[in-house]
Tab-separated table of C-alpha atoms in Angstrom:
chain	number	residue	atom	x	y	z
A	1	UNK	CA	19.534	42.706	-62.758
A	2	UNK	CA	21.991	45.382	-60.499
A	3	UNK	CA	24.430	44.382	-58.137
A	4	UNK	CA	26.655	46.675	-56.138
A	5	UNK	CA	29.747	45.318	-55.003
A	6	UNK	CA	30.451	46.957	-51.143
A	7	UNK	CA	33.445	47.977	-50.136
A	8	UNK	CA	33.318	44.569	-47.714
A	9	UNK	CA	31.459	41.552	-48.062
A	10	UNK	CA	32.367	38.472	-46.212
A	11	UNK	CA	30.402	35.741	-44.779
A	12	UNK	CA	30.031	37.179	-41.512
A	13	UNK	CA	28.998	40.306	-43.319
A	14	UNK	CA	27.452	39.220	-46.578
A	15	UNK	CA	23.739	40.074	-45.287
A	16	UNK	CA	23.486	43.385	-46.972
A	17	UNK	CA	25.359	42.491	-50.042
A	18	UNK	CA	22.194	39.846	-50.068
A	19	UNK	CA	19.472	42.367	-49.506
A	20	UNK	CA	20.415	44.751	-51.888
A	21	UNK	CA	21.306	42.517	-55.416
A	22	UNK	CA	17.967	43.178	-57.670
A	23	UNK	CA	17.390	39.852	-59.302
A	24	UNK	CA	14.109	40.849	-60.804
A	25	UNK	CA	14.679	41.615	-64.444
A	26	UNK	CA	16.961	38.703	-66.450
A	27	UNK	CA	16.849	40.759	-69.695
A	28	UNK	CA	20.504	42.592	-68.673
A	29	UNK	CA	22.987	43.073	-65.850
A	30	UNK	CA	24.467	46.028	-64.360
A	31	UNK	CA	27.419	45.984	-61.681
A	32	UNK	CA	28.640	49.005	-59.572
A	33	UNK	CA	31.492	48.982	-57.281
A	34	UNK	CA	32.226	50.884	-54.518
A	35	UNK	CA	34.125	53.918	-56.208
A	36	UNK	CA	36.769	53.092	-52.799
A	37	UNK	CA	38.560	49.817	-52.013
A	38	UNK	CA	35.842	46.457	-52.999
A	39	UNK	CA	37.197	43.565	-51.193
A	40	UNK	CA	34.543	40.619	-51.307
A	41	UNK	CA	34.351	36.266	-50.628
A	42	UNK	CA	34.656	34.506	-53.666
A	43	UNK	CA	30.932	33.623	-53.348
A	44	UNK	CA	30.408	36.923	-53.988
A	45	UNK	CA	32.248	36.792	-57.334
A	46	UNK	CA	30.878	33.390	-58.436
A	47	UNK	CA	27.266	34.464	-57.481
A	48	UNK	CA	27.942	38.269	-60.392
A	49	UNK	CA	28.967	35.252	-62.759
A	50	UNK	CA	25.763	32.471	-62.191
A	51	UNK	CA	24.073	35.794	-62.591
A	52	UNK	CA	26.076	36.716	-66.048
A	53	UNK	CA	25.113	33.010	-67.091
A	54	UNK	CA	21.314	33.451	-66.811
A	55	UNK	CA	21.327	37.135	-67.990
A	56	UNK	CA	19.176	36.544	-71.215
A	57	UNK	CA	20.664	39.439	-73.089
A	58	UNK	CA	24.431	39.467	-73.724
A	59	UNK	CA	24.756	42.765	-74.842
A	60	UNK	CA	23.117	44.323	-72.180
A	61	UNK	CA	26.307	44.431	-69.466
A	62	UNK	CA	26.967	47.387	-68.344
A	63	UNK	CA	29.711	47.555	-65.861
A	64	UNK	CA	30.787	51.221	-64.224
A	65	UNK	CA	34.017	52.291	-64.791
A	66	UNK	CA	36.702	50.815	-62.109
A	67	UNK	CA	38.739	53.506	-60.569
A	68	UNK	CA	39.744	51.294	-57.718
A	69	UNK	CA	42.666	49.089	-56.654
A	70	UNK	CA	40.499	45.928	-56.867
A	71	UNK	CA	40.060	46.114	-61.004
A	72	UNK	CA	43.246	44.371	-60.763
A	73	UNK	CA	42.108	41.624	-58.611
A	74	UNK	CA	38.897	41.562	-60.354
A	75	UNK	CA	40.605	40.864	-63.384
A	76	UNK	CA	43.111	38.603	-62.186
A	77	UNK	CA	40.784	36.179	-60.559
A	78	UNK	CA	38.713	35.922	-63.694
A	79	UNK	CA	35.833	37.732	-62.890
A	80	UNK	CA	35.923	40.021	-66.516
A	81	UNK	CA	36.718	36.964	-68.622
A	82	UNK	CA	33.471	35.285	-67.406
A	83	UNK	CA	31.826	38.112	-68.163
A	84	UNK	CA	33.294	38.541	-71.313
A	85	UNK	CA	34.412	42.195	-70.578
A	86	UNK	CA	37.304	44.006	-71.778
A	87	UNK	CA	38.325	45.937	-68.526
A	88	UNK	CA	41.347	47.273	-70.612
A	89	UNK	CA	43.762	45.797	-67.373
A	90	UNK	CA	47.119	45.183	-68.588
A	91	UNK	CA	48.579	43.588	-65.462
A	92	UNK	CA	51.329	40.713	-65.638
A	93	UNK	CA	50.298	38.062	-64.456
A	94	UNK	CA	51.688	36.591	-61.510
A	95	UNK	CA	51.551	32.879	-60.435
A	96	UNK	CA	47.953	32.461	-57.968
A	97	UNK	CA	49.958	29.388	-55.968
A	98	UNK	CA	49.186	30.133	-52.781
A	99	UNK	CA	46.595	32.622	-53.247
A	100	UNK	CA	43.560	32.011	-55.350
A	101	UNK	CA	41.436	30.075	-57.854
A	102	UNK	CA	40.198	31.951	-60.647
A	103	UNK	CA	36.541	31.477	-60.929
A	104	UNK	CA	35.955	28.313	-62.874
A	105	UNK	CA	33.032	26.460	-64.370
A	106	UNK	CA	33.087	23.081	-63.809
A	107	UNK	CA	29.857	20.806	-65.611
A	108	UNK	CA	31.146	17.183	-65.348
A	109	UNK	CA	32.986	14.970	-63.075
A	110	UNK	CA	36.507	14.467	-65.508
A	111	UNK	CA	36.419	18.561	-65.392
A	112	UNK	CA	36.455	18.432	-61.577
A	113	UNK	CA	39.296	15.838	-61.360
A	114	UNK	CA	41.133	17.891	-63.220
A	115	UNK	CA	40.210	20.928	-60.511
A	116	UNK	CA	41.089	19.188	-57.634
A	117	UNK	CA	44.410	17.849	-59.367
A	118	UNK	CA	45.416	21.235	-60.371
A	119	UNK	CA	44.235	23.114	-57.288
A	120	UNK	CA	45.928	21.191	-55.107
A	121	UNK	CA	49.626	22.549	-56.048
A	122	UNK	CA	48.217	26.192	-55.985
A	123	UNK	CA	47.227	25.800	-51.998
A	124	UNK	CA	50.339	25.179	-50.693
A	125	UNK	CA	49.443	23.483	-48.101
A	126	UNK	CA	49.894	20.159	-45.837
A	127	UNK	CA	48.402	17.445	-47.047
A	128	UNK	CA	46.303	17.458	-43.354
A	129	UNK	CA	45.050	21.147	-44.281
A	130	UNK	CA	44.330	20.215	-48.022
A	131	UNK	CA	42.471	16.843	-47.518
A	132	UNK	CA	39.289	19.018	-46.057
A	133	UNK	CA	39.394	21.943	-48.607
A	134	UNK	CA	39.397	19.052	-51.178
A	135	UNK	CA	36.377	16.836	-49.734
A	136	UNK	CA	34.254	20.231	-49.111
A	137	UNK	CA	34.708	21.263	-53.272
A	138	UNK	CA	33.907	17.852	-54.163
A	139	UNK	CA	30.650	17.242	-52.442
A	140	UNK	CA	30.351	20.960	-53.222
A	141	UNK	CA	29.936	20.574	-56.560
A	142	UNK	CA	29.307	16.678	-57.292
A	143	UNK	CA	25.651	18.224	-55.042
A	144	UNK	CA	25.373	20.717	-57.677
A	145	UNK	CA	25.725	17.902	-60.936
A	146	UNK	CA	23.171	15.490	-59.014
A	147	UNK	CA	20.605	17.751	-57.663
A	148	UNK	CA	20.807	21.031	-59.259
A	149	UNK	CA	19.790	20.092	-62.808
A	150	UNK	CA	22.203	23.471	-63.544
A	151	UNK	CA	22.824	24.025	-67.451
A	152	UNK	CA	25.933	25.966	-66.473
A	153	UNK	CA	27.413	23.382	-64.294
A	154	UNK	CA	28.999	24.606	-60.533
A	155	UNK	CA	30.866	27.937	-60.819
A	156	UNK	CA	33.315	27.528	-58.206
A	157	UNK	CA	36.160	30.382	-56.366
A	158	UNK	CA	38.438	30.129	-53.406
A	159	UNK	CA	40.925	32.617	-51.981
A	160	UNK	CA	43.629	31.987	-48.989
A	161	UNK	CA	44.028	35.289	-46.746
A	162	UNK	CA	47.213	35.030	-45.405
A	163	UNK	CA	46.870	37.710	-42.557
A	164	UNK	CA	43.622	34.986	-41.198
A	165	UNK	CA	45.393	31.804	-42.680
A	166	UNK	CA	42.037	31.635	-43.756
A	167	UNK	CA	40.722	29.262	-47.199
A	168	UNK	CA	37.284	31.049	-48.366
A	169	UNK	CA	35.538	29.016	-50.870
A	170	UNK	CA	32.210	29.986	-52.735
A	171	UNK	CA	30.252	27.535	-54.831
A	172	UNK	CA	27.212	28.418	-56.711
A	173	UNK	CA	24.829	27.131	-59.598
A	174	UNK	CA	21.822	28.853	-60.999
A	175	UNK	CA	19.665	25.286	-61.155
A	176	UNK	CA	16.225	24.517	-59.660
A	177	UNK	CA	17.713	25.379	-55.989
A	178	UNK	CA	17.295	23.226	-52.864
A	179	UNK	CA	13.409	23.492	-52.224
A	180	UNK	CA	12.321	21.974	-55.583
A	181	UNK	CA	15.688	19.310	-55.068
A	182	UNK	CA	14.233	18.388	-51.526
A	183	UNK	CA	10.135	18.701	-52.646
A	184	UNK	CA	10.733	15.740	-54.898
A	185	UNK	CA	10.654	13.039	-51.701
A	186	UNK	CA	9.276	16.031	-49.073
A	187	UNK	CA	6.650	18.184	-48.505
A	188	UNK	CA	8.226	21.750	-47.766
A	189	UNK	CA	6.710	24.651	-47.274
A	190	UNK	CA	9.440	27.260	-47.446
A	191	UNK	CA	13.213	27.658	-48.722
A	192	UNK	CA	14.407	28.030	-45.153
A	193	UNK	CA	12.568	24.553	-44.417
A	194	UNK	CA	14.481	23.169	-47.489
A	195	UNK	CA	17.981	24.366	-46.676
A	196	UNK	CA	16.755	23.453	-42.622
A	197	UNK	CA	16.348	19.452	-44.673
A	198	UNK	CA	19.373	19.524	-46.441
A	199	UNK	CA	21.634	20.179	-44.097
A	200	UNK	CA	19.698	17.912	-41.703
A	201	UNK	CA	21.801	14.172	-42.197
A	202	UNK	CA	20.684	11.298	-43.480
A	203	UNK	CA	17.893	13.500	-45.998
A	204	UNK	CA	18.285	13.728	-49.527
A	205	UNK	CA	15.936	15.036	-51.784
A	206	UNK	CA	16.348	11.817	-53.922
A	207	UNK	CA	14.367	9.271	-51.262
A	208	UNK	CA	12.092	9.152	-47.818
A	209	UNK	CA	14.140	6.192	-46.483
A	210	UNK	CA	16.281	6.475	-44.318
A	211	UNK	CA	20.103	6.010	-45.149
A	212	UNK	CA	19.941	7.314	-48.848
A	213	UNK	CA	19.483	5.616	-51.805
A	214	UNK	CA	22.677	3.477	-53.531
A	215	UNK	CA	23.951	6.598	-54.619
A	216	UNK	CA	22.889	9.916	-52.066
A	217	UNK	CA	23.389	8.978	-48.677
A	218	UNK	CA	22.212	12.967	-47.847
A	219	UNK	CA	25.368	12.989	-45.317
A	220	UNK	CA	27.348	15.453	-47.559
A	221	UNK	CA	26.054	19.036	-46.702
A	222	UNK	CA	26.270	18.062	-42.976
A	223	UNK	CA	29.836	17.158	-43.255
A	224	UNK	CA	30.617	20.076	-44.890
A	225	UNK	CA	28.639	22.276	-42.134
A	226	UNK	CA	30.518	20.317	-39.543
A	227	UNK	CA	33.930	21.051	-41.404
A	228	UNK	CA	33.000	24.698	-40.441
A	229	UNK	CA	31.725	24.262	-36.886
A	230	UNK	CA	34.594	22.167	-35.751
A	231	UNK	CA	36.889	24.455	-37.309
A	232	UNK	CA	34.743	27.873	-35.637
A	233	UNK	CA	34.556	29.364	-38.858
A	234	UNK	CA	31.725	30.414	-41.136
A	235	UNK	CA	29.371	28.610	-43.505
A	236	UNK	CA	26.492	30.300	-45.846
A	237	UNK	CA	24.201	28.721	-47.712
A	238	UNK	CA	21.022	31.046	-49.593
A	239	UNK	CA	18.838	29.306	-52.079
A	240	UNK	CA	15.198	30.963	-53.183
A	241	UNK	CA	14.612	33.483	-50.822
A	242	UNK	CA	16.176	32.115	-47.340
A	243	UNK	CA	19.552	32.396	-45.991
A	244	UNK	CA	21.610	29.970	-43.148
A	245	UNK	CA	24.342	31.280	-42.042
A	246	UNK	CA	26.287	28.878	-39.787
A	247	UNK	CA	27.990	31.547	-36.948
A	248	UNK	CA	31.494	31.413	-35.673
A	249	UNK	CA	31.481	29.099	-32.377
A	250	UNK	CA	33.403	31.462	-29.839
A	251	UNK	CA	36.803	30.233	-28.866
A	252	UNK	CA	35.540	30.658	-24.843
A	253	UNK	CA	33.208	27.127	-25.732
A	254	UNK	CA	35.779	24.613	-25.446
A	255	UNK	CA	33.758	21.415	-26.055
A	256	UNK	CA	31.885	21.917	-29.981
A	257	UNK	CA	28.832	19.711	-30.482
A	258	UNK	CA	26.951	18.817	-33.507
A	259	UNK	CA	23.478	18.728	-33.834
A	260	UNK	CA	22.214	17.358	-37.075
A	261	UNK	CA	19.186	20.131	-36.335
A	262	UNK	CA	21.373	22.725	-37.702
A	263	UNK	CA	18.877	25.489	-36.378
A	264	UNK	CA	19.941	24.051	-33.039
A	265	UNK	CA	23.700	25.814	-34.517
A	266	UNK	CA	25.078	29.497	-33.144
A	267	UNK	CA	23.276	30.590	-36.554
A	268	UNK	CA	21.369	33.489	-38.381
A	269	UNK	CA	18.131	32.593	-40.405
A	270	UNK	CA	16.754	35.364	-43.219
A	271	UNK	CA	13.758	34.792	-45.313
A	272	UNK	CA	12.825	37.683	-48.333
A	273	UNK	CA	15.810	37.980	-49.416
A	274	UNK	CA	15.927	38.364	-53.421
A	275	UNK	CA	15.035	35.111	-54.859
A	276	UNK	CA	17.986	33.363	-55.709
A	277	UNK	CA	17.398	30.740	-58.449
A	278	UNK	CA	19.816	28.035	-57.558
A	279	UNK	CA	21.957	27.349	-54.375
A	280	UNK	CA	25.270	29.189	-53.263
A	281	UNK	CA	26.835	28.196	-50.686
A	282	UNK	CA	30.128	30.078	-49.044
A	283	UNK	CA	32.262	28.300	-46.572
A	284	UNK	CA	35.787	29.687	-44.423
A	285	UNK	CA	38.237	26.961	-43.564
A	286	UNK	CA	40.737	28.444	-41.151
A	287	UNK	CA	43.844	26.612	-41.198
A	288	UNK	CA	45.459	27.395	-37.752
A	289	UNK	CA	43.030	25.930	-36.029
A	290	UNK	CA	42.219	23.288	-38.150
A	291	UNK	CA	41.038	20.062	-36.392
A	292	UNK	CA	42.284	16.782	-37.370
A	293	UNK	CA	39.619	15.189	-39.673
A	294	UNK	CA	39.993	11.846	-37.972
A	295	UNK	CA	38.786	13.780	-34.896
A	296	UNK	CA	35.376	15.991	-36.627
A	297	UNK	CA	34.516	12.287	-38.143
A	298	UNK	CA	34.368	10.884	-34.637
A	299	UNK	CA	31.922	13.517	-34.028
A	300	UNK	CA	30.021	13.175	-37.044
A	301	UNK	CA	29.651	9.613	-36.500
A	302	UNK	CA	28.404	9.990	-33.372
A	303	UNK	CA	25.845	12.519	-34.344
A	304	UNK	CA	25.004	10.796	-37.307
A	305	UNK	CA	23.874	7.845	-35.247
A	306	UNK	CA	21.982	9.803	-32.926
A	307	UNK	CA	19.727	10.984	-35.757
A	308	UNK	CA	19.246	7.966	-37.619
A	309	UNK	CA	17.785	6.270	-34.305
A	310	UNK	CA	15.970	9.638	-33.186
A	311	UNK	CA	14.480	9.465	-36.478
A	312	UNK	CA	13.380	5.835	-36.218
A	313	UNK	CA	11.811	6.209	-33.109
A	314	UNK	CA	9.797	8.493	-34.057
A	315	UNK	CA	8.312	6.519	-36.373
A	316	UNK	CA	7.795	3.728	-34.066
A	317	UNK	CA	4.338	3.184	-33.950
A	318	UNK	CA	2.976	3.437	-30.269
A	319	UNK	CA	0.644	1.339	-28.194
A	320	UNK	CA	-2.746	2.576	-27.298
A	321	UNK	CA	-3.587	1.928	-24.383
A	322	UNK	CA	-7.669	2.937	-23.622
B	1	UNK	CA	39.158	-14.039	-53.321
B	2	UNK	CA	39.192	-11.009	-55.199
B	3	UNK	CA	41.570	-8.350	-54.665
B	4	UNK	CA	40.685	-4.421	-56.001
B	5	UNK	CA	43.104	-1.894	-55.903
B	6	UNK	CA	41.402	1.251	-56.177
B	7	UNK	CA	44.363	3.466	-56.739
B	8	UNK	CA	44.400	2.829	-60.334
B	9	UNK	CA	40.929	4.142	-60.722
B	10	UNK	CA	40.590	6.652	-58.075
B	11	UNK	CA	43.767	8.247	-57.773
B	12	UNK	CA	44.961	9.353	-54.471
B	13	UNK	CA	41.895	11.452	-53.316
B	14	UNK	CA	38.695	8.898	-53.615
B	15	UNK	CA	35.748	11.140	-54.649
B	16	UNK	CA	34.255	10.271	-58.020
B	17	UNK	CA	31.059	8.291	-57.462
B	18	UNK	CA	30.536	7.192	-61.264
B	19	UNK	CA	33.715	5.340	-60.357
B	20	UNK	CA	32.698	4.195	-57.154
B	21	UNK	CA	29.490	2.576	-58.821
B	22	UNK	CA	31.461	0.858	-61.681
B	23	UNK	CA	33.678	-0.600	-59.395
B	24	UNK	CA	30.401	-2.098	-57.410
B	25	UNK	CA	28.378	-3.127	-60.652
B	26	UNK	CA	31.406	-4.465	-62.683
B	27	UNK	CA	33.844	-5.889	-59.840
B	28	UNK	CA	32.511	-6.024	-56.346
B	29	UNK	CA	29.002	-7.250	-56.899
B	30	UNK	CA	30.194	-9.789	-59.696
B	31	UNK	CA	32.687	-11.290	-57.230
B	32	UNK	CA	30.313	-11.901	-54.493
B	33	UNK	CA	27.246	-13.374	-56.342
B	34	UNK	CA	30.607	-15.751	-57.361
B	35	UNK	CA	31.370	-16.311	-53.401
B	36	UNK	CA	34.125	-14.838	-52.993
B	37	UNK	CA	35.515	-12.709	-50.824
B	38	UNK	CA	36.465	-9.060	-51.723
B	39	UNK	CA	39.396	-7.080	-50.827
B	40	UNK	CA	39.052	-3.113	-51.432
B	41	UNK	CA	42.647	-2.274	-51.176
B	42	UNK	CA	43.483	1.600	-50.651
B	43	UNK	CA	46.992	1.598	-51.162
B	44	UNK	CA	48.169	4.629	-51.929
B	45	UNK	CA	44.764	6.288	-51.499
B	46	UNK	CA	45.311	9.317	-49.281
B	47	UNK	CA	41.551	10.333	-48.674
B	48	UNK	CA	38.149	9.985	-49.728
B	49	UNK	CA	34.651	11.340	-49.161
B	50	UNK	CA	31.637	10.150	-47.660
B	51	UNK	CA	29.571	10.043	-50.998
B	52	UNK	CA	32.614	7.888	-52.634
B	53	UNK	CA	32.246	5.316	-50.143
B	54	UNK	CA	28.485	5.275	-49.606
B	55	UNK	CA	28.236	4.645	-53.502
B	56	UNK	CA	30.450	1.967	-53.242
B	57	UNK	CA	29.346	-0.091	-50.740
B	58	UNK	CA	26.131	1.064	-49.318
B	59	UNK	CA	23.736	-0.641	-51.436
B	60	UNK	CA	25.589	-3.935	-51.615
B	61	UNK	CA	24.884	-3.341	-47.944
B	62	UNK	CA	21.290	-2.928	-48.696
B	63	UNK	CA	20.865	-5.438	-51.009
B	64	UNK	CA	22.716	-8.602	-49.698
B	65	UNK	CA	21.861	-7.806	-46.118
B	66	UNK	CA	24.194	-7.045	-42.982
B	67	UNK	CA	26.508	-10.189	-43.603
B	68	UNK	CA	27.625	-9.194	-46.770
B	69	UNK	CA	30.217	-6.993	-44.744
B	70	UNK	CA	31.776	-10.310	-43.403
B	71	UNK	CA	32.876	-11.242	-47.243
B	72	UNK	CA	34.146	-7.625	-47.568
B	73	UNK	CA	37.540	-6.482	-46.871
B	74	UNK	CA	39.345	-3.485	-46.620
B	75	UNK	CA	43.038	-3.354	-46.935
B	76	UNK	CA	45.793	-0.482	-46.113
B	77	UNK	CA	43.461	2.282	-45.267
B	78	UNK	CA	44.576	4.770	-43.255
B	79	UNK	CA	42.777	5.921	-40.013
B	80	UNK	CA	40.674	8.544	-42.123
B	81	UNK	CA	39.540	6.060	-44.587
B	82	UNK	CA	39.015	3.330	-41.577
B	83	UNK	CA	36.485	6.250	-39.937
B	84	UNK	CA	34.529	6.952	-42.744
B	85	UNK	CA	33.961	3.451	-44.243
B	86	UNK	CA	32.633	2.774	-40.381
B	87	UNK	CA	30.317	5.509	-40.635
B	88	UNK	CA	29.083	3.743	-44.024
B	89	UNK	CA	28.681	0.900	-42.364
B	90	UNK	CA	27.241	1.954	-39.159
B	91	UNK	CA	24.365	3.539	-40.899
B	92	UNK	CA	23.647	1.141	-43.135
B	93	UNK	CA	23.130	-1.348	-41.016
B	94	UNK	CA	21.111	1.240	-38.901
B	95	UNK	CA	18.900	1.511	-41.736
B	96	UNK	CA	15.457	0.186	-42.099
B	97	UNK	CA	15.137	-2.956	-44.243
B	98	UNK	CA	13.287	-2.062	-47.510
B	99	UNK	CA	10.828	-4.396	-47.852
């Protein structure tokens, strides 16, 4: 596997970051950098290390020699001690409140108590700005232990930019990805269709019926895509070969509306993109203009209601009249 | 009448749905088979998720029909928690029936 690290990839640009990671060949992994200035979303970091997980030969890393500024970062947010690389960095270590959280594995729930518990303190934040960072990691990742079936658990990276006031959070597992979650109660035909499902509320790939089962209500990826919209911001999610990016809503449209179609979204679709073996899913959480949760669950209720009876109409069985 | 604090077990941020289900299966559901009525008290619980909630209630819901929500109580939520238990409840009782 290669993967070239740009000198910018973000979720509004992350497209040909996407298109150009060769995912082909497990047997080793090679990572270039842009020989400039590399700065990149966490997803991009926590997607190198799902990639280090599966990479079938440990040996076989080869990593190109860092002349840049951002070894330092690199090895400060914890991508070379995933990767179990020596990057010969001997950098003090300074306290990440306020700034970052190292890439982390987390595989059960007690491990992801403890993350939210300890990341809280490192955000800095009102309690009103961290409440929605902390319910977007936890359905994050509890998604990833209930439908992923990932041996290496959710790898999991956030960064605050202070110059956006901007929280970028990447999530990513290398399990059976969100076509063969959703197949299991759905016939789908493609990975777009699957993502399309999944962020679609009130479907989970664990039952047909509406409303969930007793313990997936399928309501959690579609608050977390309506975290994004009501805040304008950006939200990614590329599992197989398809990509969805949710697109900023432009300040100009005062009233935001959810649709639970989210194709009906300001988005960007892509299909053949290099098969990604599990899900990732990047998300920006602006703080300035953050809107009151109490306020996006008014709209999400609504919503959510509309579907549900949309939905049951449609299978309303209709007279014939002949 | 049975009283639940959930603090003890959830801490301030409600999220973990293994708790969420022991708290149905070994308190909630025992209590109401018995009659009574329960009181899910969020004291000191600043916020929750969706998923927390829907595990915790949603198939009692299910189960013991629309009703049950008359013997169920919830006690010093704030206006977050109040929104997303309603959305719980709304769709669950937008549901189809199983048969």
């Amino acid at each position: 596997m290669k993967i070239h690290l740009p000198n910018s990839a973000f979720l509004g640009n992350i497209d040909p970051f996407l298109d150009s990671i060769d995912i082909d060949d497990n047997s080793s992994l090679e990572i270039t950098f842009n020989e400039k200035w590399v700065s990149v979303h966490p997803i991009v970091l926590c997607m190198i290390s799902a990639l280090w997980l599966s990479t079938k030969n440990k040996s076989n890393l080869k990593i190109q020699t860092l002349e840049t500024k951002s070894k330092n970062y690199f090895e400060r947010i914890g991508l070379f001690k995933i990767l179990g690389y020596d990057s010969g960095i001997n950098i003090v270590e300074h306290d990440p409140s306020g700034r970052f959280i190292p890439i982390t594995i987390i595989k059960n729930s007690d491990e992801l108590n403890n993350f939210i518990k300890d990341m809280i303190p490192l955000l800095h934040q009102e309690p009103e700005q961290v409440n929605p960072i902390k319910y977007v990691i936890s359905e994050l990742v509890r998604n990833v232990f209930e439908h992923s079936k990932s041996n290496s658990g959710a790898i999991i990276s956030a960064q605050y930019y202070k110059k956006s006031n901007t929280i970028r959070i990447g999530v990513v597992d290398n399990g059976i990805g969100i076509k063969e979650a959703i197949s299991k109660s759905y016939n789908i035909e493609s990975d777009i269709d699957a993502i399309k499902m999944a962020l679609t509320p009130g479907i989970t790939g664990t039952t047909t019926n509406i409303g969930g089962t007793e313990f997936n209500a399928g309501a959690g990826l579609f608050f977390i895509k309506s975290i994004a919209k009501v805040n304008r911001d950006f939200f990614v999610m590329y599992s197989g070969d398809a990509m969805y990016k949710l697109l900023r809503t432009p300040v100009k449209k005062k009233k935001i509306i959810l649709y639970s179609d989210p194709f009906n979204d300001r988005c960007s679709k892509k299909e053949k993109l290099p098969y990604w073996q599990g899900t990732a899913v990047g998300i920006d959480i602006c703080l300035d203009k953050h809107q009151i949760f109490d306020q996006l669950l008014d709209l999400i209720k609504k919503t959510y209601r509309k579907n549900i009876k949309e939905k049951k109409k449609k299978r309303f069985k209709k007279p014939r009249f002949i | 009448m049975k009283e639940i604090e959930l603090f003890p077990k959830t801490g301030n941020f409600a999220e973990n749905k293994d708790v969420a289900r022991e708290l149905r299966i070994n308190e909630i559901i025992p209590a109401l088979k018995n009659h009574q009525v329960v009181i899910l008290d969020f004291n000191k619980v600043d916020s929750a998720t969706q998923s927390f909630l829907h595990a915790l209630i949603s198939d009692i819901i299910r189960k013991e029909g629309y009703e049950i929500i008359d013997r169920l109580n919830f006690k010093n939520c704030n206006d977050t928690i109040k929104k997303l238990i309603t959305i719980v409840t709304d769709y669950m009782q937008e549901e189809e029936p199983t048969v």
